[in-house]
Short mmCIF file of C-alpha atoms and ligand atoms in Angstrom, two decimals:
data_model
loop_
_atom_site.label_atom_id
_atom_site.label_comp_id
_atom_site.label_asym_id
_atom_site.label_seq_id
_atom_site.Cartn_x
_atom_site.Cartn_y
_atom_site.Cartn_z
CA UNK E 106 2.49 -3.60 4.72
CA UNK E 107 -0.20 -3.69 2.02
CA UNK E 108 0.16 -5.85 -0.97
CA UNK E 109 -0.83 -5.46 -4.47
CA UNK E 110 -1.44 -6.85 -7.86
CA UNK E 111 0.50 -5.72 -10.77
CA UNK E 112 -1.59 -6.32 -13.53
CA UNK E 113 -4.58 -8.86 -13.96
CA UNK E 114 -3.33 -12.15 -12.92
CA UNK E 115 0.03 -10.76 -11.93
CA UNK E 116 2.23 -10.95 -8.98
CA UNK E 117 1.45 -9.33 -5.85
CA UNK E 118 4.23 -6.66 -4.65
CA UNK E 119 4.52 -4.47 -1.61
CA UNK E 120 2.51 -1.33 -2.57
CA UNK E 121 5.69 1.23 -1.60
CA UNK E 122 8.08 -0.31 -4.17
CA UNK E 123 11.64 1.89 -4.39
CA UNK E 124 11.98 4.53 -7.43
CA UNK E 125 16.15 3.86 -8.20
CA UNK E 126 16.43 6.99 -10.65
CA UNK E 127 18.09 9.19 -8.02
CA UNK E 128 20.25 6.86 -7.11
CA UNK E 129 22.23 7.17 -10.13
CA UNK E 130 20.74 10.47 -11.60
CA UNK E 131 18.75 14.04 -11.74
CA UNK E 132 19.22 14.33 -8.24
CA UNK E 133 23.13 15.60 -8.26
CA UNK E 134 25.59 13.29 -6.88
CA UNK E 135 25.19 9.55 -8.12
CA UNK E 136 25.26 7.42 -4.99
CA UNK E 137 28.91 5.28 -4.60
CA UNK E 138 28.05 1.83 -5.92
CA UNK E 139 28.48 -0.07 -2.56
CA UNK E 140 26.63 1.84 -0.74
CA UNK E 141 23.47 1.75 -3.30
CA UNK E 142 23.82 -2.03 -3.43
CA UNK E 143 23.64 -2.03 0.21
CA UNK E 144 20.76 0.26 0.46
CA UNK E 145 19.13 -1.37 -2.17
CA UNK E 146 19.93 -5.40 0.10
CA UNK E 147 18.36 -3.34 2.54
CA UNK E 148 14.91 -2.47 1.04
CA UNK E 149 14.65 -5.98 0.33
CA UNK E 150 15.20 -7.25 3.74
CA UNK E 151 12.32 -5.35 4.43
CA UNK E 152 9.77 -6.29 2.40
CA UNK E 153 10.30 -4.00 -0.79
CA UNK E 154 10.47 -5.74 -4.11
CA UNK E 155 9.23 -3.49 -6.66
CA UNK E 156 12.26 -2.05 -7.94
CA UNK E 157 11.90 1.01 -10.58
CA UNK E 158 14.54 1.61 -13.21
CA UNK E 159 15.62 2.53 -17.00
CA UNK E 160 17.77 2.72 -19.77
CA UNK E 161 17.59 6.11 -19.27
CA UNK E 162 18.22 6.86 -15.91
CA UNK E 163 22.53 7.16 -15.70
CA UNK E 164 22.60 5.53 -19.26
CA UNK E 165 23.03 2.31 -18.05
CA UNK E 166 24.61 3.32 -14.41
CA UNK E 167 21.05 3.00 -12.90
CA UNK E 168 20.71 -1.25 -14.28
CA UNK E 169 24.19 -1.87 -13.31
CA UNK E 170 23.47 -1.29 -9.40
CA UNK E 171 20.32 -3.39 -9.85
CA UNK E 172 22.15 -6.03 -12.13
CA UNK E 173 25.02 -5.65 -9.01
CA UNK E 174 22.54 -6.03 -6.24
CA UNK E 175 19.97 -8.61 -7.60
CA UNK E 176 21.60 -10.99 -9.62
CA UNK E 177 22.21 -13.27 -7.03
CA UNK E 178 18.71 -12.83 -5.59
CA UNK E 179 16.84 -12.77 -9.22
CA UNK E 180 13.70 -14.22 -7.98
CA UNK E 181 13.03 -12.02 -4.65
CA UNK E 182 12.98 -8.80 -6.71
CA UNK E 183 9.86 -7.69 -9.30
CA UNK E 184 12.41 -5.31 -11.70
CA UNK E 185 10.63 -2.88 -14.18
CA UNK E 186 12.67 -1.15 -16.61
CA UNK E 187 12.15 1.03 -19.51
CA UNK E 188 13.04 2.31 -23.03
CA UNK E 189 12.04 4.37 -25.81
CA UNK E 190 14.40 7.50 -25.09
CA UNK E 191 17.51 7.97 -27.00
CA UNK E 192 20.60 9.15 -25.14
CA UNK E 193 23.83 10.21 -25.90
CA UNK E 194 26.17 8.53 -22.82
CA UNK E 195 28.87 10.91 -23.46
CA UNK E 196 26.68 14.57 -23.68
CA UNK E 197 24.19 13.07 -21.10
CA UNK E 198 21.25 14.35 -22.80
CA UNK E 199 18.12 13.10 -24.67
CA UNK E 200 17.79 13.04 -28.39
CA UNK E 201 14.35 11.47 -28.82
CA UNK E 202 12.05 8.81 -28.69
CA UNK E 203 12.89 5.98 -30.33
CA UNK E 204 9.47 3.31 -30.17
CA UNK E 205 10.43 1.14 -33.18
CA UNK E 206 11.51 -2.70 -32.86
CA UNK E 207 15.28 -2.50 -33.96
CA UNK E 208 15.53 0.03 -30.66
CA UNK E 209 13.60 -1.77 -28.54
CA UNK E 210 15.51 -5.40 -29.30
CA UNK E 211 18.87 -2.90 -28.72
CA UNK E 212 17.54 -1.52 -25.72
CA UNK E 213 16.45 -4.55 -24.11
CA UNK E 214 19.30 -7.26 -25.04
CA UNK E 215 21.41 -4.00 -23.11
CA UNK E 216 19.05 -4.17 -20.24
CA UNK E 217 19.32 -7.65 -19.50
CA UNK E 218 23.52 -7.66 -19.64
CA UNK E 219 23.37 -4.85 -17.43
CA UNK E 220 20.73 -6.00 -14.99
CA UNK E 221 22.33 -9.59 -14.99
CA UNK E 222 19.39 -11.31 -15.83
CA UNK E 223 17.22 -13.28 -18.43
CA UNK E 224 13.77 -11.71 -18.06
CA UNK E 225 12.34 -8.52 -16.74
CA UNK E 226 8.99 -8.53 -14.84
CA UNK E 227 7.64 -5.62 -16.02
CA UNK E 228 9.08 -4.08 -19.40
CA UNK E 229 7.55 -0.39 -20.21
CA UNK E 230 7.81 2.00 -22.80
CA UNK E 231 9.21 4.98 -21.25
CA UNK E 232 7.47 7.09 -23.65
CA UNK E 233 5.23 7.26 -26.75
CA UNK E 234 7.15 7.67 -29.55
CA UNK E 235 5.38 10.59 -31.71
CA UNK E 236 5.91 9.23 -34.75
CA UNK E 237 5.18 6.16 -34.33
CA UNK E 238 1.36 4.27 -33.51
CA UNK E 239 1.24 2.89 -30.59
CA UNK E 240 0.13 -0.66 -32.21
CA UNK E 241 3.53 -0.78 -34.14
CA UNK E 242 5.46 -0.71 -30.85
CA UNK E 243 3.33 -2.98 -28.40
CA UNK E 244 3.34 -5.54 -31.06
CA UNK E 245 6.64 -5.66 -30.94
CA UNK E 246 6.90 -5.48 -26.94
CA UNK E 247 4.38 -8.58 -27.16
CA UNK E 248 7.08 -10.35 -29.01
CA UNK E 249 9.41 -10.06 -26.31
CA UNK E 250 6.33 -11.61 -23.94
CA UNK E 251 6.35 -14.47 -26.14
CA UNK E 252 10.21 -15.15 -25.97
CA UNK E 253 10.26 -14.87 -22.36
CA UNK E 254 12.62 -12.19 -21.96
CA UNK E 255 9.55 -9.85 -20.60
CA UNK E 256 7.07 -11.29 -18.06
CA UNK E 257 4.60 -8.05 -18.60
CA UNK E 258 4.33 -5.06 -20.40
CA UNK E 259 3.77 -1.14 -19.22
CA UNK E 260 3.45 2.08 -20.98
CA UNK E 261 4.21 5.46 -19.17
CA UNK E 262 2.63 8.48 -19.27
CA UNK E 263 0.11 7.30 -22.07
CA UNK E 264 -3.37 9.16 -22.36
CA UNK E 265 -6.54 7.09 -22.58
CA UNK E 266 -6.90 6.44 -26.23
CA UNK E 267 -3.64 5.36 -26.32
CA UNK E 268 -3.70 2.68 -23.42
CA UNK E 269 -7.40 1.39 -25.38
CA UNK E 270 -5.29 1.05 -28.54
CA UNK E 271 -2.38 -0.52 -26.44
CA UNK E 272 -4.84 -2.97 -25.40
CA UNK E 273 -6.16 -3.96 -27.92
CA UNK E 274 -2.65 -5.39 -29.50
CA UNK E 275 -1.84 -6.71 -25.72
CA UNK E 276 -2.50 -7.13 -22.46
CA UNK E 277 -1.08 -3.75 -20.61
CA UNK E 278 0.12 -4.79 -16.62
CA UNK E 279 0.84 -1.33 -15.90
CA UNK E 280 0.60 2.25 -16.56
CA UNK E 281 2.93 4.17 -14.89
CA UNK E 282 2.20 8.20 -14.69
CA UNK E 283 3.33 11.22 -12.24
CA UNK E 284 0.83 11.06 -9.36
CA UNK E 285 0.79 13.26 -6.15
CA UNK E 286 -1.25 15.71 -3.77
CA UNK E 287 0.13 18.30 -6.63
CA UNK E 288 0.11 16.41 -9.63
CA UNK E 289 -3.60 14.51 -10.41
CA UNK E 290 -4.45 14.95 -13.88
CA UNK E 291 -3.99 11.10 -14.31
CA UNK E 292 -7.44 10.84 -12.07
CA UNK E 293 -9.48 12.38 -14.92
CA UNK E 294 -9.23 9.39 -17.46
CA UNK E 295 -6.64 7.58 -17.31
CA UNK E 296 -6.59 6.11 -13.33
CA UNK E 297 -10.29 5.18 -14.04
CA UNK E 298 -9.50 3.17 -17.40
CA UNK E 299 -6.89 1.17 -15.41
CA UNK E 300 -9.36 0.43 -12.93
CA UNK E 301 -12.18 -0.61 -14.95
CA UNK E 302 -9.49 -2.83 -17.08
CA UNK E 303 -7.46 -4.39 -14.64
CA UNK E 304 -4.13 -2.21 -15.28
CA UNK E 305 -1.89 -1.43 -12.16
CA UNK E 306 -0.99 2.60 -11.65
CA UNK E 307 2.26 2.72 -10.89
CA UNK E 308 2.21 6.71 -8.84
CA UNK E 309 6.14 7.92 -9.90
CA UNK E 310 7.37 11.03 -8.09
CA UNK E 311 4.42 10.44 -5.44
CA UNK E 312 6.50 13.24 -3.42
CA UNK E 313 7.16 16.05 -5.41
CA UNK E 314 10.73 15.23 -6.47
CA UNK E 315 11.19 15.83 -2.74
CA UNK E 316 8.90 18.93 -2.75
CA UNK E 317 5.89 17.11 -0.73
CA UNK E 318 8.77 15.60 1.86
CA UNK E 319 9.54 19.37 3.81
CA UNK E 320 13.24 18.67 2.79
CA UNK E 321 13.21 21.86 0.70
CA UNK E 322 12.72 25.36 2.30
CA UNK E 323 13.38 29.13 1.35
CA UNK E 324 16.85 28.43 2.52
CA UNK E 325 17.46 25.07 1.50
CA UNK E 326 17.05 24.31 -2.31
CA UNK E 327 18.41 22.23 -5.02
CA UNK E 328 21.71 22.91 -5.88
CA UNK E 329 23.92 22.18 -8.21
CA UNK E 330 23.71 20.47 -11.69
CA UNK E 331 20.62 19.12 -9.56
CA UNK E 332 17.84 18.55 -12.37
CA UNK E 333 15.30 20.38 -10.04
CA UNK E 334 17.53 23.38 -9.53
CA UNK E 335 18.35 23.73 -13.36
CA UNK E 336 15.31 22.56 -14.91
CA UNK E 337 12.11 21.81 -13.07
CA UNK E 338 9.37 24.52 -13.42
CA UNK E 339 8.10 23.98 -10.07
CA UNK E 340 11.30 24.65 -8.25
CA UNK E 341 11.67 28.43 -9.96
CA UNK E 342 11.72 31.02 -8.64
CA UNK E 343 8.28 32.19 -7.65
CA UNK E 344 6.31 29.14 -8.28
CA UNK E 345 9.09 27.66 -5.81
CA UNK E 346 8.14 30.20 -2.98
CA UNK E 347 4.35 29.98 -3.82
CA UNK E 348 4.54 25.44 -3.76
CA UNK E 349 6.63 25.78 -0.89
CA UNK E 350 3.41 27.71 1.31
CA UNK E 351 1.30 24.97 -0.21
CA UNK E 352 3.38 22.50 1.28
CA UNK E 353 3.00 24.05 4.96
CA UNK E 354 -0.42 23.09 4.63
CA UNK E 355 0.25 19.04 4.27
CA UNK E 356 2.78 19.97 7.23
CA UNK E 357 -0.19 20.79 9.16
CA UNK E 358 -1.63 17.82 8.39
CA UNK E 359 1.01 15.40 9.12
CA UNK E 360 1.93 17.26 12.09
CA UNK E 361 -1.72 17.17 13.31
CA UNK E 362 -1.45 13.45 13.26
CA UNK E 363 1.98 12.86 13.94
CA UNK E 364 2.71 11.44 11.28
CA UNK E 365 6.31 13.11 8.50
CA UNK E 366 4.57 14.55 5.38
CA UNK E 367 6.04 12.21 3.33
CA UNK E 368 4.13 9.10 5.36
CA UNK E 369 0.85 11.78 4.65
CA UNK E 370 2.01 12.28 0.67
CA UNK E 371 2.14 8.18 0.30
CA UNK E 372 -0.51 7.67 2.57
CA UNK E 373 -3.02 9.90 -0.02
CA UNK E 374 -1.55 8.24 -3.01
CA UNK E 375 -2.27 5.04 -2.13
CA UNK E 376 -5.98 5.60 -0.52
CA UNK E 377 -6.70 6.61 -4.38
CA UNK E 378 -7.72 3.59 -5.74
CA UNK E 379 -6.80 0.01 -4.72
CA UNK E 380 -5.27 -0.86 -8.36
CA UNK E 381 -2.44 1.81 -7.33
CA UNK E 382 1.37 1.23 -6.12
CA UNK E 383 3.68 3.69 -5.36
CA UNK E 384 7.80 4.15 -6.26
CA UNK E 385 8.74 7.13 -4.26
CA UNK E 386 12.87 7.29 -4.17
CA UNK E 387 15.14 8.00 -2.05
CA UNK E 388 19.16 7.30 -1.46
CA UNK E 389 19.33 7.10 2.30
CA UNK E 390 17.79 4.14 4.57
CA UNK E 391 16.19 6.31 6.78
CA UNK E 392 13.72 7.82 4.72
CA UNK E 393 13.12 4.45 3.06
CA UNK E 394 12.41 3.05 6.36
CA UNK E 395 10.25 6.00 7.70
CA UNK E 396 8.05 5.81 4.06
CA UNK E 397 7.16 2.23 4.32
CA UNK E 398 5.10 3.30 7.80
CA UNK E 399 3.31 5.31 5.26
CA UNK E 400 1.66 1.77 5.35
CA UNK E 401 0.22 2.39 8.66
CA UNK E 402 -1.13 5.63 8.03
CA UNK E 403 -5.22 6.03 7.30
CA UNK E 404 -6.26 9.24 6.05
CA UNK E 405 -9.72 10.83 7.36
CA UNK E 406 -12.23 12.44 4.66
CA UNK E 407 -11.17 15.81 6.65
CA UNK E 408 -7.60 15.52 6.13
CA UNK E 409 -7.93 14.08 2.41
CA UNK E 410 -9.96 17.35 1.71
CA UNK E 411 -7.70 19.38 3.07
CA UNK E 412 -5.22 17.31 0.90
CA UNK E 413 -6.81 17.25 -2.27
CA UNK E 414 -7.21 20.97 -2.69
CA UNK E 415 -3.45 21.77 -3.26
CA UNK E 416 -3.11 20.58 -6.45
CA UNK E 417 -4.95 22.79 -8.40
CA UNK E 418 -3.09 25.95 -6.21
CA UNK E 419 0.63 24.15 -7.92
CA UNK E 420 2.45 26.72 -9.41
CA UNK E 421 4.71 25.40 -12.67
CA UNK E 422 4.30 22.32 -15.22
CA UNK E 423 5.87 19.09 -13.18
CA UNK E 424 8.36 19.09 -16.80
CA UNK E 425 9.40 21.87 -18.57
CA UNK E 426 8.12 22.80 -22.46
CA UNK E 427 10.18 19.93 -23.99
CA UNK E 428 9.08 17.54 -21.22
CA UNK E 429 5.75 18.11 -21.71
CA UNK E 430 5.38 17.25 -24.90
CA UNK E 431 5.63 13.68 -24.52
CA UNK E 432 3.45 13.13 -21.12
CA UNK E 433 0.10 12.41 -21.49
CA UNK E 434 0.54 11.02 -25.12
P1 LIG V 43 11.28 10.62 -7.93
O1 LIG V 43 10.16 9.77 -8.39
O2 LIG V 43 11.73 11.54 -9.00
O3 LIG V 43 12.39 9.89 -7.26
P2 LIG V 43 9.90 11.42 -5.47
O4 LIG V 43 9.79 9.98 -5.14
O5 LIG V 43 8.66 12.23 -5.53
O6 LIG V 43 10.63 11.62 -6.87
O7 LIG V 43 10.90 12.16 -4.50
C1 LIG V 43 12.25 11.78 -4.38
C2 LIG V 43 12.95 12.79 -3.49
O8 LIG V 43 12.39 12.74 -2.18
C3 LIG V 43 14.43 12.53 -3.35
O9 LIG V 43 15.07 13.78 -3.45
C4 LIG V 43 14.56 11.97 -1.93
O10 LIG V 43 15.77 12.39 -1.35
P3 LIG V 43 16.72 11.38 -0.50
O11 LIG V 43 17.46 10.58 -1.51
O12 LIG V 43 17.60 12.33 0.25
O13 LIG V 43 15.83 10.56 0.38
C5 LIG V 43 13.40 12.59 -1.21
N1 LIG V 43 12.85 11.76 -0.13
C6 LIG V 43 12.32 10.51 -0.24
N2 LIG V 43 11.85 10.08 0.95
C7 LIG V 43 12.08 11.07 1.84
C8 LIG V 43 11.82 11.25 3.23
N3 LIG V 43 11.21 10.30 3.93
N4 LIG V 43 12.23 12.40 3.83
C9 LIG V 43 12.85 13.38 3.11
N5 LIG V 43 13.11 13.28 1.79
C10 LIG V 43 12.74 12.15 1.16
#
């Protein structure tokens, strides 16, 4: 198990937390609410604390589970959630970002009913609201510090000049950004700015959406209303068949060493840089069990080479047009 900080002067957490999106969204099927609460008892028991949510993920389905499964536990768990997305709960789709301070107080008086709960330990902003500067809404997300309804504040997918304006309002625990063997771009500025200023990466999707697991094949894809079947670039068509030869390589690897390629896809996330945690997410006990040996694994220079030429080879944006307009903001 490796531990880590969460921010300067913050808590400690197990460095695989659990990413509790699919759980309730994107990934077809939500999960039955029993058997999510049990799963997510389960991660606790052993030794997972970080728990990942939003407002956005299920609309409020995804903080109900955790507000089901925690509540009674409050202190055991480190909960992040987010908001700044605007959703429609009966469509099921997103409007906009919505960064100002009568959303936000919404969005978080919502987030602790649902989670069952007077604080959050980690409160981010899910994404940069365009029209907005960023000042306008940390200020406000400092207020909530203040009031004790927010322990710490994070910002997702912000780009460097934004986190340095960010921080110069507040203290920023966290920065949360994609981060994988295909998806780096966050190691250009952004994972070095955290390091040199004390800020926690929080690596989401640190396998793919699945891709970097060996789940998917030629013959077995994403069906369904699935998001990655309808919408993800990288599980198209061609780029699908060209990513999926890429991810023979890590295969390799991982087989090499025996070791799964998901224990090798954690494993290279979190020899990065020591100020970085990991939320990969899954819906089934088994794969949460067999990621948390990713724990055990120690990459060579050799294999991390071999690793950390596939993400420039990626085929497909990780969002599509819409998407990425608001990452790296
Ligand atoms: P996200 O951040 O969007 O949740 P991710 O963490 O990169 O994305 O990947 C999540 C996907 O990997 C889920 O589809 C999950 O499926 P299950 O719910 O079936 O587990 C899958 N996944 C996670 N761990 C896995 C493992 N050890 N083996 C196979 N698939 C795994």
């Amino acid at each position: 198990m490796i531990r880590r900080q969460m921010g300067r002067g913050g808590p400690e957490v197990n460095a695989i937390g659990l990413g509790c999106m699919g759980m309730s969204a994107a990934y077809g099927e939500p999960m039955e609410t029993n058997e999510a609460v049990k799963l997510l008892h389960a991660a606790l028991d052993r030794g997972v604390d970080h728990f990942d949510t939003a407002e956005l993920y299920g609309f409020g389905a995804n903080e109900t589970l955790l507000g089901e499964a925690f509540h009674d536990r409050r202190e055991k768990a480190f909960i992040a959630t987010k908001f700044g997305p605007i959703g429609n709960l009966a469509e099921r789709t997103v409007r906009g970002v919505d960064g100002s301070e009568a959303n936000m107080r919404r969005a978080i008086e919502q987030s602790l009913r649902l989670l069952r709960t007077d604080y959050v330990d980690l409160y981010y902003l899910h994404r940069k609201d365009p029209s907005r500067p960023i000042e306008e809404t940390v200020e406000a997300m400092a207020k909530l510090v203040q009031e004790g309804r927010v322990r710490a504040i994070g910002l997702s997918e912000v780009n460097a000049e934004t986190l340095r304006r960010a921080q110069a309002v507040h203290p920023i625990a966290a920065v949360q950004w994609e981060y994988s063997i295909f998806t780096r771009d966050v190691e250009a500025e952004v994972l070095p700015l955290c390091w040199d200023t004390g800020v926690t990466l929080v690596a989401y999707s640190p396998l793919g959406r699945g891709m970097l697991t060996g789940a998917f094949t030629r013959d077995r894809r994403p069906e369904g209303q699935d998001y990655r079947a309808v919408v993800s670039p990288r599980f198209q068509g061609e780029a699908y068949e060209a990513n999926l030869q890429l991810v023979e390589e890590l295969g390799r690897v991982a087989e090499a060493r025996g070791a799964t390629p998901s224990q090798v896809a954690l494993a290279w996330v979190l020899a990065s840089k020591p100020n970085v945690v990991t939320i990969p997410g899954t819906t089934k006990l088994a794969n949460l069990e067999a990621n948390l040996k990713a724990a055990d694994v120690t990459l060579t220079s050799e294999e991390m080479a071999r690793l950390d030429g596939l993400a420039d080879k990626v085929k497909g944006t990780r969002y599509d047009e819409r998407g990425m307009t608001l990452v790296n903001a």
